Coordinates of C-alpha atoms in Angstrom, one line a residue:
X138 CA 30.4 17.6 21.0
X139 CA 32.6 15.8 19.2
X140 CA 33.5 12.6 20.9
X141 CA 28.5 13.3 21.6
X142 CA 28.9 13.3 18.1
X143 CA 31.6 10.0 17.3
X144 CA 29.9 7.8 20.4
X145 CA 26.3 7.6 18.7
X146 CA 28.1 7.0 14.7
X147 CA 29.2 3.9 17.2
X148 CA 26.5 3.1 18.4
X149 CA 24.6 3.3 15.0
X150 CA 26.8 1.2 13.2
X151 CA 26.3 -1.5 16.0
X152 CA 22.1 -1.3 15.4
X153 CA 22.6 -1.5 11.6
X154 CA 25.7 -4.5 11.5
X155 CA 24.3 -7.8 10.4
X156 CA 24.0 -10.1 12.1
X157 CA 27.4 -12.5 13.5
X158 CA 27.7 -15.4 10.7
X159 CA 24.6 -14.2 9.3
X160 CA 24.3 -15.3 5.3
X161 CA 22.4 -14.2 2.7
X162 CA 21.7 -17.8 0.5
X163 CA 19.9 -17.4 -3.2
X164 CA 17.6 -20.5 -4.5
X165 CA 17.8 -22.1 -7.7
X166 CA 13.8 -21.2 -7.2
X167 CA 11.2 -18.1 -8.6
X168 CA 8.5 -17.5 -6.7
X169 CA 6.8 -14.6 -4.6
X170 CA 4.6 -14.0 -1.2
X171 CA 7.2 -17.1 0.5
X172 CA 6.3 -19.1 3.1
X173 CA 8.5 -21.5 5.5
X174 CA 5.6 -24.3 5.7
X175 CA 8.6 -26.4 7.9
X176 CA 11.9 -26.0 8.6
X177 CA 12.5 -27.7 4.9
X178 CA 10.0 -26.6 2.9
X179 CA 8.7 -23.4 1.5
X180 CA 5.1 -22.5 0.2
X181 CA 4.9 -19.6 -3.0
X182 CA 3.0 -18.1 -5.4
X183 CA 2.9 -15.6 -8.4
X184 CA 2.5 -11.8 -8.4
X185 CA -1.2 -11.9 -8.5
X186 CA -1.1 -14.9 -5.1
X187 CA -2.7 -17.0 -8.2
X188 CA -1.9 -20.7 -7.9
X189 CA 0.0 -21.8 -4.3
X190 CA 3.8 -24.9 -4.7
X191 CA 5.0 -26.4 -2.4
X192 CA 9.4 -26.0 -2.9
X193 CA 11.7 -28.6 -0.5
X194 CA 15.3 -27.5 0.6
X195 CA 17.1 -29.8 0.8
X196 CA 15.2 -32.6 -2.0
X197 CA 14.0 -29.3 -4.2
X198 CA 11.2 -31.9 -5.3
X199 CA 8.2 -29.4 -6.0
X200 CA 4.5 -30.0 -5.4
X201 CA 1.6 -28.2 -7.2
X202 CA -0.7 -27.2 -4.8
X203 CA -3.0 -25.1 -7.0
X204 CA -3.5 -23.3 -10.1
X205 CA -6.4 -21.2 -9.0
X206 CA -6.3 -17.5 -8.8
X207 CA -5.7 -16.1 -5.1
X208 CA -5.5 -18.8 -3.6
X209 CA -1.8 -18.7 -2.2
X210 CA -2.9 -15.2 -0.6
X211 CA -4.2 -16.3 2.4
X212 CA -2.2 -19.6 4.0
X213 CA -1.5 -21.5 7.0
X214 CA 0.7 -24.7 8.2
X215 CA -0.6 -26.4 11.3
X216 CA 0.9 -29.4 12.6
X217 CA 1.4 -30.4 8.7
X218 CA -1.3 -29.4 7.3
X219 CA -1.3 -27.0 4.6
X220 CA -4.7 -24.7 4.2
X221 CA -5.8 -22.6 1.3
X222 CA -8.5 -21.4 0.1
X223 CA -10.0 -22.2 -3.1
X224 CA -13.3 -21.6 -4.9
X225 CA -14.8 -24.5 -2.7
X226 CA -14.3 -23.8 -0.2
X227 CA -11.2 -23.7 2.4
X228 CA -8.7 -27.0 1.8
X229 CA -6.7 -29.3 3.2
X230 CA -3.8 -30.8 1.6
X231 CA -0.5 -32.5 3.3
X232 CA 3.0 -32.0 1.6
X233 CA 2.2 -34.4 -1.3
X234 CA -0.5 -32.4 -2.4
X235 CA -3.3 -34.4 -1.2
X236 CA -6.1 -32.7 -0.1
X237 CA -7.5 -34.2 3.1
X238 CA -10.0 -32.5 4.1
X239 CA -12.5 -29.4 2.3
X240 CA -13.5 -26.8 4.6
X241 CA -16.7 -24.5 3.8
X242 CA -15.2 -21.3 5.4
X243 CA -17.7 -18.7 7.6
X244 CA -18.0 -16.0 6.4
X245 CA -15.1 -13.5 6.0
X246 CA -12.7 -15.8 7.6
X247 CA -9.3 -16.8 5.3
X248 CA -8.0 -19.9 5.8
X249 CA -6.2 -19.5 8.8
X250 CA -8.7 -18.4 11.0
X251 CA -10.9 -20.8 9.3
X252 CA -8.1 -23.9 10.5
X253 CA -7.3 -22.2 13.8
X254 CA -11.0 -22.5 14.9
X255 CA -11.4 -25.8 14.2
X256 CA -7.9 -26.6 16.5
X257 CA -9.4 -28.7 19.5
X258 CA -9.7 -25.9 22.3
X259 CA -8.4 -29.4 24.9
X260 CA -5.3 -29.5 24.1
X261 CA -4.4 -26.0 24.4
X262 CA -2.7 -24.4 27.3
X263 CA -5.2 -23.9 30.5
X264 CA -4.8 -20.5 29.9
X265 CA -6.6 -18.1 28.0
X266 CA -4.9 -17.3 24.5
X267 CA -5.0 -15.3 21.8
X268 CA -5.8 -18.3 18.3
X269 CA -5.8 -14.8 15.8
X270 CA -7.3 -11.3 15.3
X271 CA -8.7 -10.2 12.0
X272 CA -9.5 -6.1 11.4
X273 CA -13.3 -5.8 10.9
X274 CA -16.0 -2.5 10.5
X275 CA -14.2 -1.9 7.5
X276 CA -10.5 -2.0 9.1
X277 CA -11.1 0.3 12.1
X278 CA -11.2 -2.1 15.0
X279 CA -10.3 -5.9 16.3
X280 CA -12.0 -8.7 16.9
X281 CA -10.4 -11.4 19.0
X282 CA -11.0 -14.2 19.0
X283 CA -9.5 -16.7 22.3
X284 CA -9.1 -20.1 23.6
X285 CA -12.0 -20.7 25.5
X286 CA -14.1 -20.3 22.0
X287 CA -15.2 -16.1 23.6
X288 CA -14.7 -13.3 21.4
X289 CA -13.6 -9.3 21.8
X290 CA -13.4 -6.1 20.1
X291 CA -11.0 -3.1 20.1
X292 CA -10.2 -0.5 18.4
X293 CA -6.6 0.2 20.4
X294 CA -5.3 3.7 18.5
X295 CA -7.5 6.4 17.8
X296 CA -10.0 7.0 16.3
X297 CA -11.1 6.6 12.4
X298 CA -7.1 4.6 12.9
X299 CA -7.6 1.6 10.4
X300 CA -5.5 -1.7 11.0
X301 CA -3.8 -3.4 8.0
X302 CA -4.1 -7.8 8.1
X303 CA -2.2 -8.4 13.1
X304 CA -0.6 -10.8 13.5
X305 CA -0.8 -13.6 17.4
X306 CA 2.6 -13.4 19.1
X307 CA 3.9 -17.6 18.8
X308 CA 2.7 -17.2 23.3
X309 CA -0.8 -16.2 22.0
X310 CA -0.1 -13.9 24.7
X311 CA -0.2 -9.9 22.5
X312 CA -0.7 -9.3 19.7
X313 CA 1.5 -7.2 16.3
X314 CA -1.0 -4.4 15.2
X315 CA 0.2 -3.0 11.8
X316 CA -1.6 0.7 11.2
X317 CA -3.0 1.9 7.8
X318 CA 0.6 5.0 6.1
X319 CA 1.8 4.7 10.5
X320 CA 4.1 2.2 12.8
X321 CA 3.7 -1.0 14.4
X322 CA 2.8 -2.0 17.7
X323 CA 3.0 -5.2 19.6
X324 CA -0.6 -4.7 22.4
X325 CA -2.2 -6.5 25.0
X326 CA -5.1 -8.4 24.3
X327 CA -7.7 -5.7 26.1
X328 CA -5.8 -2.8 22.7
X329 CA -3.6 -1.6 25.5
X330 CA -0.1 -0.2 23.7
X331 CA 2.5 -2.2 25.2
X332 CA 5.2 -0.8 22.2
X333 CA 5.2 1.8 19.5
X334 CA 7.6 -0.2 17.0
X335 CA 7.8 2.6 14.3
X336 CA 7.6 2.9 11.1
X337 CA 7.3 -0.4 9.2
X338 CA 6.1 -1.8 6.6
X339 CA 5.0 -6.2 5.9
X340 CA 5.8 -6.6 9.6
X341 CA 5.3 -11.0 11.3
X342 CA 6.8 -12.1 14.3
X343 CA 10.0 -14.0 14.7
X344 CA 9.9 -15.3 18.3
X345 CA 8.2 -13.7 21.0
X346 CA 10.7 -11.5 21.1
X347 CA 11.1 -10.4 17.5
X348 CA 9.7 -8.7 14.5
X349 CA 11.4 -9.0 11.2
X350 CA 10.0 -6.6 8.3
X351 CA 10.3 -4.1 5.5
X352 CA 11.2 -0.6 4.9
X353 CA 10.6 0.6 1.6
X354 CA 11.0 3.7 -0.4
X355 CA 10.2 4.6 -3.8
X356 CA 10.4 7.1 -7.3
X357 CA 6.3 7.1 -7.3
X358 CA 5.5 5.1 -8.6
X359 CA 8.1 2.0 -8.7
X360 CA 10.1 0.6 -5.7
X361 CA 13.5 1.9 -5.3
X362 CA 14.4 0.4 -2.6
X363 CA 13.9 -1.5 0.2
X364 CA 15.7 -3.6 2.5
X365 CA 14.5 -6.1 6.0
X366 CA 14.8 -5.0 9.2
X367 CA 14.3 -6.7 12.9
X368 CA 13.5 -5.4 15.7
X369 CA 14.3 -6.8 19.2
X370 CA 10.2 -5.2 20.7
X371 CA 12.1 -5.8 24.7
X372 CA 14.7 -3.1 23.7
X373 CA 13.7 -2.2 20.0
X374 CA 17.3 -3.0 18.8
X375 CA 16.8 -2.8 15.3
X376 CA 19.3 -4.3 12.7
X377 CA 18.8 -4.1 9.2
X378 CA 19.7 -8.2 7.2
X379 CA 20.1 -6.5 4.4
X380 CA 22.3 -4.1 4.8
X381 CA 25.5 -5.9 2.6
X382 CA 22.8 -7.6 0.3
X383 CA 22.4 -5.9 -3.3
X384 CA 19.1 -5.4 -4.6
X385 CA 15.4 -4.3 -3.2
X386 CA 14.7 -7.6 -0.7
X387 CA 11.0 -7.8 0.1
X388 CA 8.4 -10.1 2.2
X389 CA 10.5 -11.1 4.5
X390 CA 9.3 -14.5 6.2
X391 CA 10.4 -15.6 9.3
X392 CA 10.5 -20.0 10.2
X393 CA 8.9 -21.4 13.0
X394 CA 12.2 -21.3 14.9
X395 CA 13.2 -18.0 14.0
X396 CA 16.6 -19.2 12.4
X397 CA 15.8 -17.6 9.3
X398 CA 14.3 -16.0 6.4
X399 CA 12.6 -15.8 3.7
X400 CA 12.6 -12.9 0.9
X401 CA 11.8 -11.7 -2.0
X402 CA 12.9 -9.2 -5.4
X403 CA 11.1 -8.0 -6.9
X404 CA 11.9 -9.9 -10.3
X405 CA 10.9 -12.8 -7.9
X406 CA 14.5 -14.3 -6.7
X407 CA 14.3 -15.7 -3.9
X408 CA 16.7 -15.1 -0.6
X409 CA 17.1 -17.1 2.5
X410 CA 18.5 -15.4 5.6
X411 CA 20.3 -17.8 7.8
X412 CA 21.2 -16.0 11.0

């Protein structure tokens, strides 16, 4: 029995150890809900999603894209175009802040969904892929949009389950879903559960085989602890990426290449993990 406990403890140490060569760098910039526009630029907003700003990690230059309420809530970058929502509709801006186009979104469509729905499907692979997914029917079902123009509505979990924001895998084949108050799952386009990821909060694809997420603790009123994790969807190995970080790490968002991710603290301090 003693050997078994020692071996299990050793395995746990391996799983929870930070990645080899990993570094955590604090930025000389504050913000919330940060995401990568590309490898050298991040998008940040306020805690209440008011306004949107582009910040260059190399030059430290800042470009204010919007000061409107909710303009930082649903942002998407495609082909060097930053799509976000203003009062008059979804706009596309370049990295200098110039508005290049404006599209009135379809009902309930986000900036990301509007941008993807306008992609030239002839440029996509001949194989039909998943473009995007959104929750419908009061969050009790998922509507899937495919590159060939077709759609499908599924309810992969038990009746009554509610789905928070879902995300398509980088290869366009599978979907990461998050049950309200419950686990994360990887499913295919038919709704079949491929991987039960366990409990997680704010999950996002890091690459085709990895997902980053947070797990928080609170005292009933405020968050008292939070760490950022990465899980391998193949062998379900979990790594705590902020085990050596002395603070509350929240809202992880990976770079396009998946070699780094950004997170913030409740105070708006920004950090980048370089793998």
